[in-house]
Tab-separated table of C-alpha atoms and ligand atoms in Angstrom:
chain	number	residue	atom	x	y	z
A	8	MET	CA	13.964	-68.153	-12.912
A	9	ARG	CA	9.807	-67.218	-13.595
A	10	VAL	CA	8.547	-63.758	-13.005
A	11	ALA	CA	5.980	-65.400	-10.403
A	12	GLU	CA	8.948	-66.417	-8.176
A	13	LEU	CA	9.943	-62.360	-7.994
A	14	LYS	CA	10.359	-61.432	-4.671
A	15	PRO	CA	8.360	-58.181	-3.526
A	16	ARG	CA	10.337	-54.937	-2.759
A	17	ILE	CA	9.542	-51.489	-1.434
A	18	LEU	CA	11.243	-49.454	-3.950
A	19	LEU	CA	12.620	-46.766	-1.841
A	20	GLY	CA	15.486	-45.868	-5.006
A	21	PRO	CA	15.450	-42.916	-7.513
A	22	GLY	CA	12.750	-44.814	-9.202
A	23	PRO	CA	10.752	-46.915	-10.267
A	24	SER	CA	8.374	-46.070	-7.543
A	25	ASP	CA	6.213	-49.078	-5.756
A	26	THR	CA	3.341	-49.747	-7.882
A	27	HIS	CA	-0.610	-49.224	-6.555
A	28	SER	CA	-2.664	-52.976	-6.878
A	29	ARG	CA	-4.925	-51.224	-9.145
A	30	VAL	CA	-2.638	-49.782	-11.466
A	31	LEU	CA	-1.293	-53.267	-11.835
A	32	GLU	CA	-4.482	-55.278	-12.374
A	33	ALA	CA	-5.310	-52.565	-14.756
A	34	MET	CA	-2.531	-53.408	-16.915
A	35	ALA	CA	-3.912	-57.065	-16.460
A	36	ARG	CA	-7.040	-56.038	-18.803
A	37	PRO	CA	-7.094	-58.283	-21.861
A	38	THR	CA	-5.018	-56.036	-24.504
A	39	ILE	CA	-7.045	-53.988	-27.326
A	40	GLY	CA	-6.176	-52.599	-30.509
A	41	TYR	CA	-4.423	-48.780	-30.821
A	42	LEU	CA	-7.265	-47.610	-32.974
A	43	ASP	CA	-10.418	-49.296	-30.779
A	44	PRO	CA	-12.718	-46.505	-29.870
A	45	GLN	CA	-12.199	-47.645	-26.026
A	46	LEU	CA	-8.766	-47.236	-26.193
A	47	LEU	CA	-9.074	-43.932	-28.023
A	48	ALA	CA	-11.317	-42.817	-24.739
A	49	LEU	CA	-8.923	-43.524	-22.726
A	50	LEU	CA	-6.177	-41.608	-24.621
A	51	ASP	CA	-8.720	-38.536	-23.965
A	52	ASP	CA	-8.922	-39.096	-20.572
A	53	ILE	CA	-5.522	-39.392	-20.214
A	54	GLN	CA	-4.824	-36.098	-21.683
A	55	ASP	CA	-7.638	-34.228	-19.636
A	56	MET	CA	-6.125	-35.543	-16.428
A	57	LEU	CA	-2.193	-35.090	-17.109
A	58	ARG	CA	-3.483	-31.034	-17.918
A	59	ALA	CA	-4.946	-31.304	-14.394
A	60	VAL	CA	-1.534	-32.681	-12.885
A	61	PHE	CA	0.940	-30.165	-15.051
A	62	CYS	CA	-1.847	-27.099	-13.897
A	63	THR	CA	-2.007	-26.239	-17.683
A	64	GLN	CA	-4.508	-25.721	-19.990
A	65	ASN	CA	-2.064	-26.845	-22.925
A	66	GLU	CA	-3.969	-28.538	-25.703
A	67	LEU	CA	-0.693	-30.343	-26.471
A	68	THR	CA	-0.134	-32.436	-23.576
A	69	LEU	CA	0.029	-36.629	-23.916
A	70	ALA	CA	2.318	-39.228	-22.843
A	71	VAL	CA	5.418	-40.499	-25.469
A	72	SER	CA	5.849	-44.044	-25.136
A	73	GLY	CA	9.106	-44.601	-23.792
A	74	THR	CA	10.350	-43.267	-19.897
A	75	GLY	CA	11.607	-40.011	-18.835
A	76	MET	CA	14.533	-39.743	-21.631
A	77	ALA	CA	12.193	-40.297	-24.387
A	78	GLY	CA	10.413	-37.058	-22.549
A	79	MET	CA	13.260	-35.050	-22.451
A	80	GLU	CA	14.426	-36.081	-26.268
A	81	ALA	CA	11.083	-35.211	-27.349
A	82	CYS	CA	11.443	-31.589	-26.123
A	83	LEU	CA	14.666	-31.025	-27.300
A	84	ALA	CA	13.982	-32.658	-30.914
A	85	ASN	CA	10.928	-30.928	-31.556
A	86	LEU	CA	11.825	-26.970	-29.692
A	87	LEU	CA	15.802	-27.433	-31.491
A	88	GLU	CA	17.292	-27.355	-34.779
A	89	PRO	CA	20.545	-27.766	-35.316
A	90	GLY	CA	22.809	-24.181	-34.705
A	91	ASP	CA	19.632	-22.935	-32.284
A	92	ARG	CA	21.170	-21.949	-29.041
A	93	MET	CA	20.080	-23.474	-25.699
A	94	LEU	CA	21.433	-22.446	-22.389
A	95	VAL	CA	21.096	-25.072	-19.654
A	96	GLY	CA	20.994	-24.557	-15.926
A	97	VAL	CA	23.364	-27.866	-14.608
A	98	ALA	CA	23.404	-28.393	-10.811
A	99	GLY	CA	23.786	-32.531	-11.043
A	100	PHE	CA	23.661	-35.672	-13.400
A	101	PHE	CA	20.871	-34.874	-15.068
A	102	GLY	CA	21.316	-31.369	-16.068
A	103	GLN	CA	24.158	-32.637	-17.387
A	104	ARG	CA	22.296	-34.988	-19.302
A	105	LEU	CA	19.989	-32.264	-20.505
A	106	ALA	CA	22.922	-30.120	-21.815
A	107	GLN	CA	24.390	-33.722	-23.681
A	108	VAL	CA	21.070	-34.943	-25.177
A	109	ALA	CA	20.475	-30.903	-26.709
A	110	GLN	CA	24.124	-31.013	-28.146
A	111	ARG	CA	23.294	-34.446	-30.084
A	112	VAL	CA	20.498	-32.686	-31.451
A	113	GLY	CA	22.907	-30.572	-33.102
A	114	ALA	CA	22.069	-27.068	-30.410
A	115	GLU	CA	24.894	-25.267	-29.400
A	116	VAL	CA	24.757	-25.408	-25.631
A	117	PHE	CA	26.117	-22.887	-23.285
A	118	THR	CA	26.053	-24.183	-19.457
A	119	VAL	CA	25.708	-22.243	-15.846
A	120	GLU	CA	27.430	-24.974	-13.270
A	121	VAL	CA	26.449	-24.651	-9.554
A	122	PRO	CA	27.864	-27.438	-7.320
A	123	TRP	CA	25.959	-30.822	-6.350
A	124	GLY	CA	23.308	-29.939	-4.042
A	125	GLN	CA	22.880	-26.489	-4.557
A	126	VAL	CA	20.396	-24.722	-7.014
A	127	VAL	CA	21.026	-22.294	-10.262
A	128	SER	CA	19.773	-18.545	-9.480
A	129	ALA	CA	17.926	-16.501	-11.530
A	130	GLU	CA	20.479	-13.859	-11.229
A	131	GLN	CA	23.391	-16.909	-12.646
A	132	ILE	CA	20.397	-17.324	-15.673
A	133	ASN	CA	20.531	-13.462	-16.160
A	134	GLU	CA	24.024	-13.306	-16.204
A	135	ALA	CA	24.637	-15.816	-18.978
A	136	LEU	CA	21.493	-14.887	-21.362
A	137	LYS	CA	23.298	-11.027	-21.328
A	138	LYS	CA	26.755	-13.000	-22.221
A	139	HIS	CA	25.094	-15.220	-24.554
A	140	ASP	CA	22.988	-13.507	-27.625
A	141	ARG	CA	20.054	-15.528	-29.557
A	142	ILE	CA	19.479	-18.243	-27.017
A	143	LYS	CA	16.697	-19.927	-28.319
A	144	LEU	CA	15.602	-22.444	-25.098
A	145	VAL	CA	16.452	-22.352	-21.462
A	146	GLY	CA	16.595	-25.494	-20.131
A	147	ILE	CA	16.149	-26.630	-15.977
A	148	VAL	CA	15.823	-29.687	-13.612
A	149	ASN	CA	13.251	-29.099	-11.270
A	150	GLY	CA	13.956	-32.139	-9.020
A	151	GLU	CA	17.660	-32.954	-9.677
A	152	THR	CA	17.599	-36.899	-8.678
A	153	SER	CA	21.674	-37.123	-8.420
A	154	THR	CA	21.244	-34.057	-5.099
A	155	GLY	CA	17.914	-34.041	-4.151
A	156	ALA	CA	17.951	-30.382	-4.732
A	157	TRP	CA	14.495	-28.839	-5.182
A	158	GLN	CA	14.862	-25.510	-8.121
A	159	PRO	CA	12.684	-23.024	-7.942
A	160	ILE	CA	11.210	-22.685	-11.558
A	161	PRO	CA	9.409	-18.840	-11.380
A	162	GLU	CA	12.146	-16.735	-11.322
A	163	ILE	CA	13.923	-18.839	-13.783
A	164	SER	CA	10.888	-18.681	-15.947
A	165	ALA	CA	11.131	-14.800	-15.785
A	166	ALA	CA	14.715	-14.396	-16.399
A	167	ALA	CA	14.242	-16.550	-19.597
A	168	HIS	CA	10.903	-14.721	-21.394
A	169	ALA	CA	12.874	-11.162	-20.341
A	170	ALA	CA	15.259	-12.300	-22.830
A	171	ARG	CA	12.890	-13.861	-25.183
A	172	ALA	CA	13.767	-17.319	-25.111
A	173	LEU	CA	11.462	-20.498	-24.293
A	174	LEU	CA	11.625	-22.230	-20.709
A	175	LEU	CA	11.896	-25.982	-20.474
A	176	VAL	CA	11.460	-27.414	-17.182
A	177	ASP	CA	12.559	-31.502	-16.892
A	178	ALA	CA	9.832	-32.548	-13.972
A	179	VAL	CA	10.522	-36.522	-14.090
A	180	THR	CA	11.286	-36.604	-10.230
A	181	THR	CA	8.288	-33.791	-9.411
A	182	LEU	CA	5.188	-34.484	-11.582
A	183	GLY	CA	2.715	-35.880	-9.176
A	184	GLY	CA	4.737	-35.595	-5.716
A	185	ALA	CA	5.431	-31.641	-5.413
A	186	PRO	CA	3.527	-28.681	-7.328
A	187	VAL	CA	4.448	-28.395	-10.892
A	188	LEU	CA	2.225	-25.474	-12.020
A	189	VAL	CA	3.098	-25.009	-15.903
A	190	ASP	CA	0.748	-21.990	-16.642
A	191	GLU	CA	1.154	-20.116	-13.507
A	192	TRP	CA	5.317	-20.746	-13.378
A	193	GLY	CA	5.038	-19.693	-17.704
A	194	ILE	CA	6.629	-22.957	-18.045
A	195	ASP	CA	6.862	-23.479	-22.182
A	196	ALA	CA	7.045	-27.246	-22.372
A	197	CYS	CA	7.732	-29.711	-19.632
A	198	TYR	CA	7.983	-33.627	-19.428
A	199	SER	CA	8.016	-35.899	-16.576
A	200	GLY	CA	8.056	-39.970	-16.343
A	201	SER	CA	4.991	-42.496	-15.406
A	202	GLN	CA	7.682	-44.454	-12.828
A	203	LYS	CA	8.236	-41.816	-10.167
A	204	CYS	CA	5.967	-39.479	-8.373
A	205	LEU	CA	3.068	-40.642	-10.143
A	206	SER	CA	3.508	-44.434	-9.838
A	207	CYS	CA	2.879	-46.120	-12.656
A	208	PRO	CA	5.514	-48.587	-13.870
A	209	PRO	CA	8.376	-47.138	-16.392
A	210	GLY	CA	6.928	-47.006	-19.924
A	211	LEU	CA	5.461	-43.567	-20.448
A	212	ALA	CA	6.556	-40.051	-20.621
A	213	PRO	CA	4.072	-36.970	-19.989
A	214	VAL	CA	4.681	-33.773	-22.101
A	215	THR	CA	3.089	-30.641	-22.488
A	216	PHE	CA	3.926	-27.663	-24.862
A	217	GLY	CA	2.623	-24.357	-24.271
A	218	PRO	CA	1.212	-22.255	-27.226
A	219	ALA	CA	4.831	-20.310	-27.553
A	220	ALA	CA	6.511	-23.885	-27.851
A	221	ARG	CA	3.636	-24.696	-30.318
A	222	ALA	CA	4.718	-21.422	-32.451
A	223	ALA	CA	8.436	-22.106	-32.565
A	224	MET	CA	7.968	-25.431	-33.651
A	225	ALA	CA	5.370	-24.401	-36.496
A	226	ARG	CA	8.115	-22.174	-37.274
A	227	ARG	CA	10.895	-25.171	-37.586
A	228	LYS	CA	12.684	-24.853	-41.366
A	229	ARG	CA	13.341	-28.783	-41.103
A	230	PRO	CA	11.481	-31.550	-40.101
A	231	VAL	CA	12.032	-32.982	-36.759
A	232	GLN	CA	14.857	-35.516	-37.004
A	233	SER	CA	13.164	-37.991	-34.939
A	234	PHE	CA	10.194	-39.782	-36.464
A	235	TYR	CA	9.076	-41.231	-33.728
A	236	LEU	CA	9.178	-38.388	-31.366
A	237	ASP	CA	7.840	-35.731	-33.740
A	238	MET	CA	4.936	-34.224	-31.651
A	239	GLY	CA	3.277	-33.170	-34.846
A	240	LEU	CA	2.921	-36.559	-35.938
A	241	LEU	CA	2.192	-37.868	-32.443
A	242	ALA	CA	-0.766	-34.367	-32.132
A	243	ARG	CA	-2.347	-36.435	-35.341
A	244	TYR	CA	-2.580	-39.931	-33.508
A	245	TRP	CA	-3.663	-38.533	-29.866
A	246	GLY	CA	-6.042	-35.402	-31.239
A	247	GLN	CA	-8.784	-35.968	-33.832
A	248	ASP	CA	-7.239	-37.257	-37.051
A	249	ARG	CA	-6.237	-40.508	-35.228
A	250	GLN	CA	-3.708	-41.592	-37.914
A	251	TYR	CA	-1.485	-44.191	-37.357
A	252	HIS	CA	2.050	-43.261	-35.952
A	253	HIS	CA	3.097	-46.400	-34.207
A	254	THR	CA	1.232	-49.291	-31.786
A	255	ILE	CA	1.301	-47.399	-28.344
A	256	PRO	CA	1.821	-49.664	-25.750
A	257	VAL	CA	-1.706	-50.889	-24.821
A	258	ASN	CA	-1.690	-52.102	-21.361
A	259	MET	CA	0.982	-49.046	-20.317
A	260	ILE	CA	-1.698	-46.787	-21.591
A	261	TYR	CA	-4.153	-48.507	-18.716
A	262	GLY	CA	-1.818	-48.679	-16.046
A	263	LEU	CA	-1.212	-44.877	-16.411
A	264	HIS	CA	-4.522	-44.059	-16.677
A	265	GLU	CA	-5.547	-45.545	-13.507
A	266	ALA	CA	-2.319	-44.174	-11.850
A	267	LEU	CA	-3.947	-40.767	-12.909
A	268	VAL	CA	-7.183	-41.606	-11.333
A	269	LEU	CA	-5.454	-42.589	-8.345
A	270	ALA	CA	-3.544	-39.041	-8.061
A	271	LEU	CA	-6.741	-37.156	-8.818
A	272	GLN	CA	-9.165	-38.863	-6.382
A	273	GLU	CA	-5.878	-38.147	-3.664
A	274	GLY	CA	-6.223	-34.808	-4.833
A	275	LEU	CA	-3.103	-32.948	-5.996
A	276	GLU	CA	-2.732	-30.587	-2.743
A	277	ALA	CA	-3.010	-33.818	-0.405
A	278	ARG	CA	-0.953	-35.249	-2.464
A	279	TRP	CA	1.735	-32.702	-2.245
A	280	ALA	CA	1.558	-32.540	1.290
A	281	ARG	CA	2.056	-36.463	1.964
A	282	HIS	CA	5.234	-36.275	-0.051
A	283	ARG	CA	6.101	-33.263	2.424
A	284	ALA	CA	5.066	-35.395	5.338
A	285	GLN	CA	6.914	-38.360	4.443
A	286	HIS	CA	10.076	-36.256	3.832
A	287	GLN	CA	10.093	-34.761	6.895
A	288	ALA	CA	9.604	-38.030	8.954
A	289	LEU	CA	12.544	-39.356	6.760
A	290	LYS	CA	14.534	-35.942	7.483
A	291	ALA	CA	14.461	-36.709	10.984
A	292	GLY	CA	14.859	-40.462	11.151
A	293	VAL	CA	18.029	-40.056	9.060
A	294	GLU	CA	19.083	-36.841	11.798
A	295	ALA	CA	18.419	-38.863	14.463
A	296	LEU	CA	20.876	-41.744	13.014
A	297	GLY	CA	23.313	-39.122	13.254
A	298	LEU	CA	23.299	-38.396	9.312
A	299	SER	CA	22.058	-35.563	7.154
A	300	MET	CA	21.045	-34.602	3.987
A	301	LEU	CA	23.820	-33.136	1.005
A	302	ALA	CA	21.583	-30.771	-0.573
A	303	ASP	CA	21.292	-26.996	0.149
A	304	PRO	CA	18.910	-27.119	3.132
A	305	ALA	CA	16.658	-24.492	2.217
A	306	HIS	CA	16.051	-26.695	-1.061
A	307	LEU	CA	15.278	-29.651	-0.079
A	308	LEU	CA	13.561	-32.139	-2.674
A	309	PRO	CA	10.716	-33.919	-1.158
A	310	SER	CA	10.444	-36.693	-3.116
A	311	LEU	CA	14.148	-37.443	-3.849
A	312	ASN	CA	16.655	-37.522	-0.427
A	313	VAL	CA	20.216	-37.646	-0.815
A	314	VAL	CA	21.700	-38.788	2.219
A	315	GLY	CA	25.381	-39.041	3.275
A	316	ALA	CA	26.713	-42.279	4.619
A	317	PRO	CA	28.717	-42.631	7.861
A	318	GLU	CA	32.395	-42.407	7.637
A	319	GLY	CA	33.596	-45.549	8.082
A	320	VAL	CA	30.728	-47.690	6.344
A	321	ASP	CA	30.615	-49.092	2.800
A	322	GLU	CA	27.700	-47.189	1.283
A	323	ALA	CA	27.112	-50.317	-0.927
A	324	VAL	CA	27.419	-53.206	1.639
A	325	ALA	CA	24.784	-51.492	3.753
A	326	ARG	CA	22.351	-51.144	0.165
A	327	ARG	CA	22.655	-54.432	-0.568
A	328	ARG	CA	22.060	-55.654	2.708
A	329	LEU	CA	19.067	-53.540	2.849
A	330	LEU	CA	17.881	-55.412	-0.069
A	331	GLU	CA	18.965	-58.921	0.558
A	332	GLU	CA	17.508	-58.843	4.111
A	333	TYR	CA	14.933	-56.232	4.233
A	334	GLY	CA	13.796	-56.278	0.834
A	335	ILE	CA	13.770	-52.347	0.416
A	336	GLU	CA	15.587	-50.993	-2.484
A	337	ILE	CA	17.907	-47.342	-2.267
A	338	GLY	CA	19.710	-46.204	-4.786
A	339	GLY	CA	23.217	-45.345	-4.568
A	340	GLY	CA	25.269	-42.057	-5.489
A	341	LEU	CA	25.709	-40.389	-8.986
A	342	GLY	CA	28.913	-38.246	-9.676
A	343	ALA	CA	30.297	-36.319	-7.274
A	344	PHE	CA	28.360	-38.092	-4.835
A	345	LYS	CA	29.195	-42.247	-5.864
A	346	GLY	CA	30.266	-43.916	-2.788
A	347	LYS	CA	29.517	-41.660	-0.677
A	348	ALA	CA	25.701	-40.782	-0.432
A	349	TRP	CA	22.305	-42.750	-0.526
A	350	ARG	CA	19.578	-42.000	-2.434
A	351	ILE	CA	16.152	-42.534	-1.013
A	352	GLY	CA	13.473	-41.874	-3.025
A	353	LEU	CA	9.561	-41.343	-1.466
A	354	MET	CA	7.738	-40.965	-4.865
A	355	GLY	CA	3.782	-42.110	-4.946
A	356	GLU	CA	2.910	-45.432	-3.662
A	357	SER	CA	6.629	-45.475	-1.830
A	358	ALA	CA	6.194	-42.001	-0.036
A	359	ARG	CA	4.271	-44.036	2.699
A	360	PRO	CA	4.675	-43.731	6.683
A	361	GLU	CA	5.068	-47.367	7.370
A	362	LYS	CA	7.535	-47.587	4.665
A	363	VAL	CA	10.034	-44.724	5.811
A	364	ALA	CA	9.283	-46.436	9.410
A	365	ALA	CA	10.597	-49.822	7.608
A	366	LEU	CA	13.812	-48.357	6.160
A	367	LEU	CA	14.687	-46.618	9.193
A	368	SER	CA	14.526	-49.320	11.476
A	369	ALA	CA	16.313	-51.319	9.192
A	370	LEU	CA	18.901	-48.641	8.336
A	371	ARG	CA	19.470	-48.153	12.527
A	372	ALA	CA	19.904	-52.342	12.429
A	373	ILE	CA	22.432	-52.595	9.992
A	374	LEU	CA	24.507	-49.142	11.096
A	375	GLU	CA	24.245	-50.196	14.662
A	376	GLY	CA	25.242	-53.778	13.781
B	29	PLP	N1	15.586	-36.728	-15.446
B	29	PLP	C1	15.918	-37.116	-13.988
B	29	PLP	C2	15.315	-35.737	-13.541
B	29	PLP	C3	15.498	-37.973	-13.390
B	29	PLP	O1	15.971	-38.393	-12.417
B	29	PLP	C4	15.747	-39.151	-14.539
B	29	PLP	C5	15.296	-40.780	-13.914
B	29	PLP	O2	15.899	-41.254	-13.253
B	29	PLP	C6	15.371	-38.994	-16.424
B	29	PLP	C7	15.519	-37.374	-16.547
B	29	PLP	C8	15.750	-39.938	-17.164
B	29	PLP	O3	14.315	-40.948	-17.087
B	29	PLP	P1	14.078	-42.035	-17.505
B	29	PLP	O4	15.277	-42.942	-16.681
B	29	PLP	O5	13.061	-42.450	-17.175
B	29	PLP	O6	14.574	-42.225	-18.979
């Protein structure tokens, strides 16, 4: 098979989302060098535009090469040293992942776990912070892609700061599709991915670090174990030194640049409202089919919807038919929801009324057939 023979899809899974044609056209421009002044100008723009989408003034805001996991690893590897203590709110698969990666960095990790579909409360975080002293970092996932639950951040932030801990937020499934107010909410470090609500292909991970996080990084006793993800070294390339660190994926930079231009041209408020509206349309549509979302109704994430599969229907067969007969991709359940749910992403260019309508009519045909 050749790439040119690939069939187009409507991407309504947990990511990647559909890419705007302007982003794809940008990525097809000729590759230039990683120190070309034109590329450096794009990097400066990306930092400014990322500050706008993260709603932050943080100087140290850039895109790490790699997917959302690179953003997660960059934050943990730079903020933690072996023996440091971290508290993670675990409400699903990606909370578990955050705890696992922190352990690999050598941290002593404590968790607050809630049933899948629920969010972690500030009281639970408070209690855990009372029980375990010397917690350096509290980590939480804003949009839990495995459950479709939307974790509120401000109260968790207050709890973390009252215990003199830093707050790390995973915004992989929310940045660009829902408010991620880094400064207003007091988030010390935050990471995301290019391929979800920013609607760029996978390959870059926006990250931002506030003053308290940078101060903690400056107090490190040993260098960051990962050379590739060392924020101090990356900041020297993205900042004024322009010192070689690694060969940045140039055409991905074009894509992210154009995706951010599109997001800001639309306007963040309008973009968040569009994601909410399509989520509501999907919710009404699946309810009309007799189905329901599995997350706590008070905390439904607009960008990722976990819908319970009907009794007696093999969810994997229905998903395969959607892909093969209708060209629509949705995801299957993870962990506790494996075999029981569909994960329907409405992110970036995928959060469009005609795509929601296409999915609902295909699902109806499959379920009624
Ligand atoms: N965090 C969350 C909430 C995610 O949904 C994902 C991916 O789906 C990740 C982290 C990891 O991102 P990636 O798969 O881009 O490495």
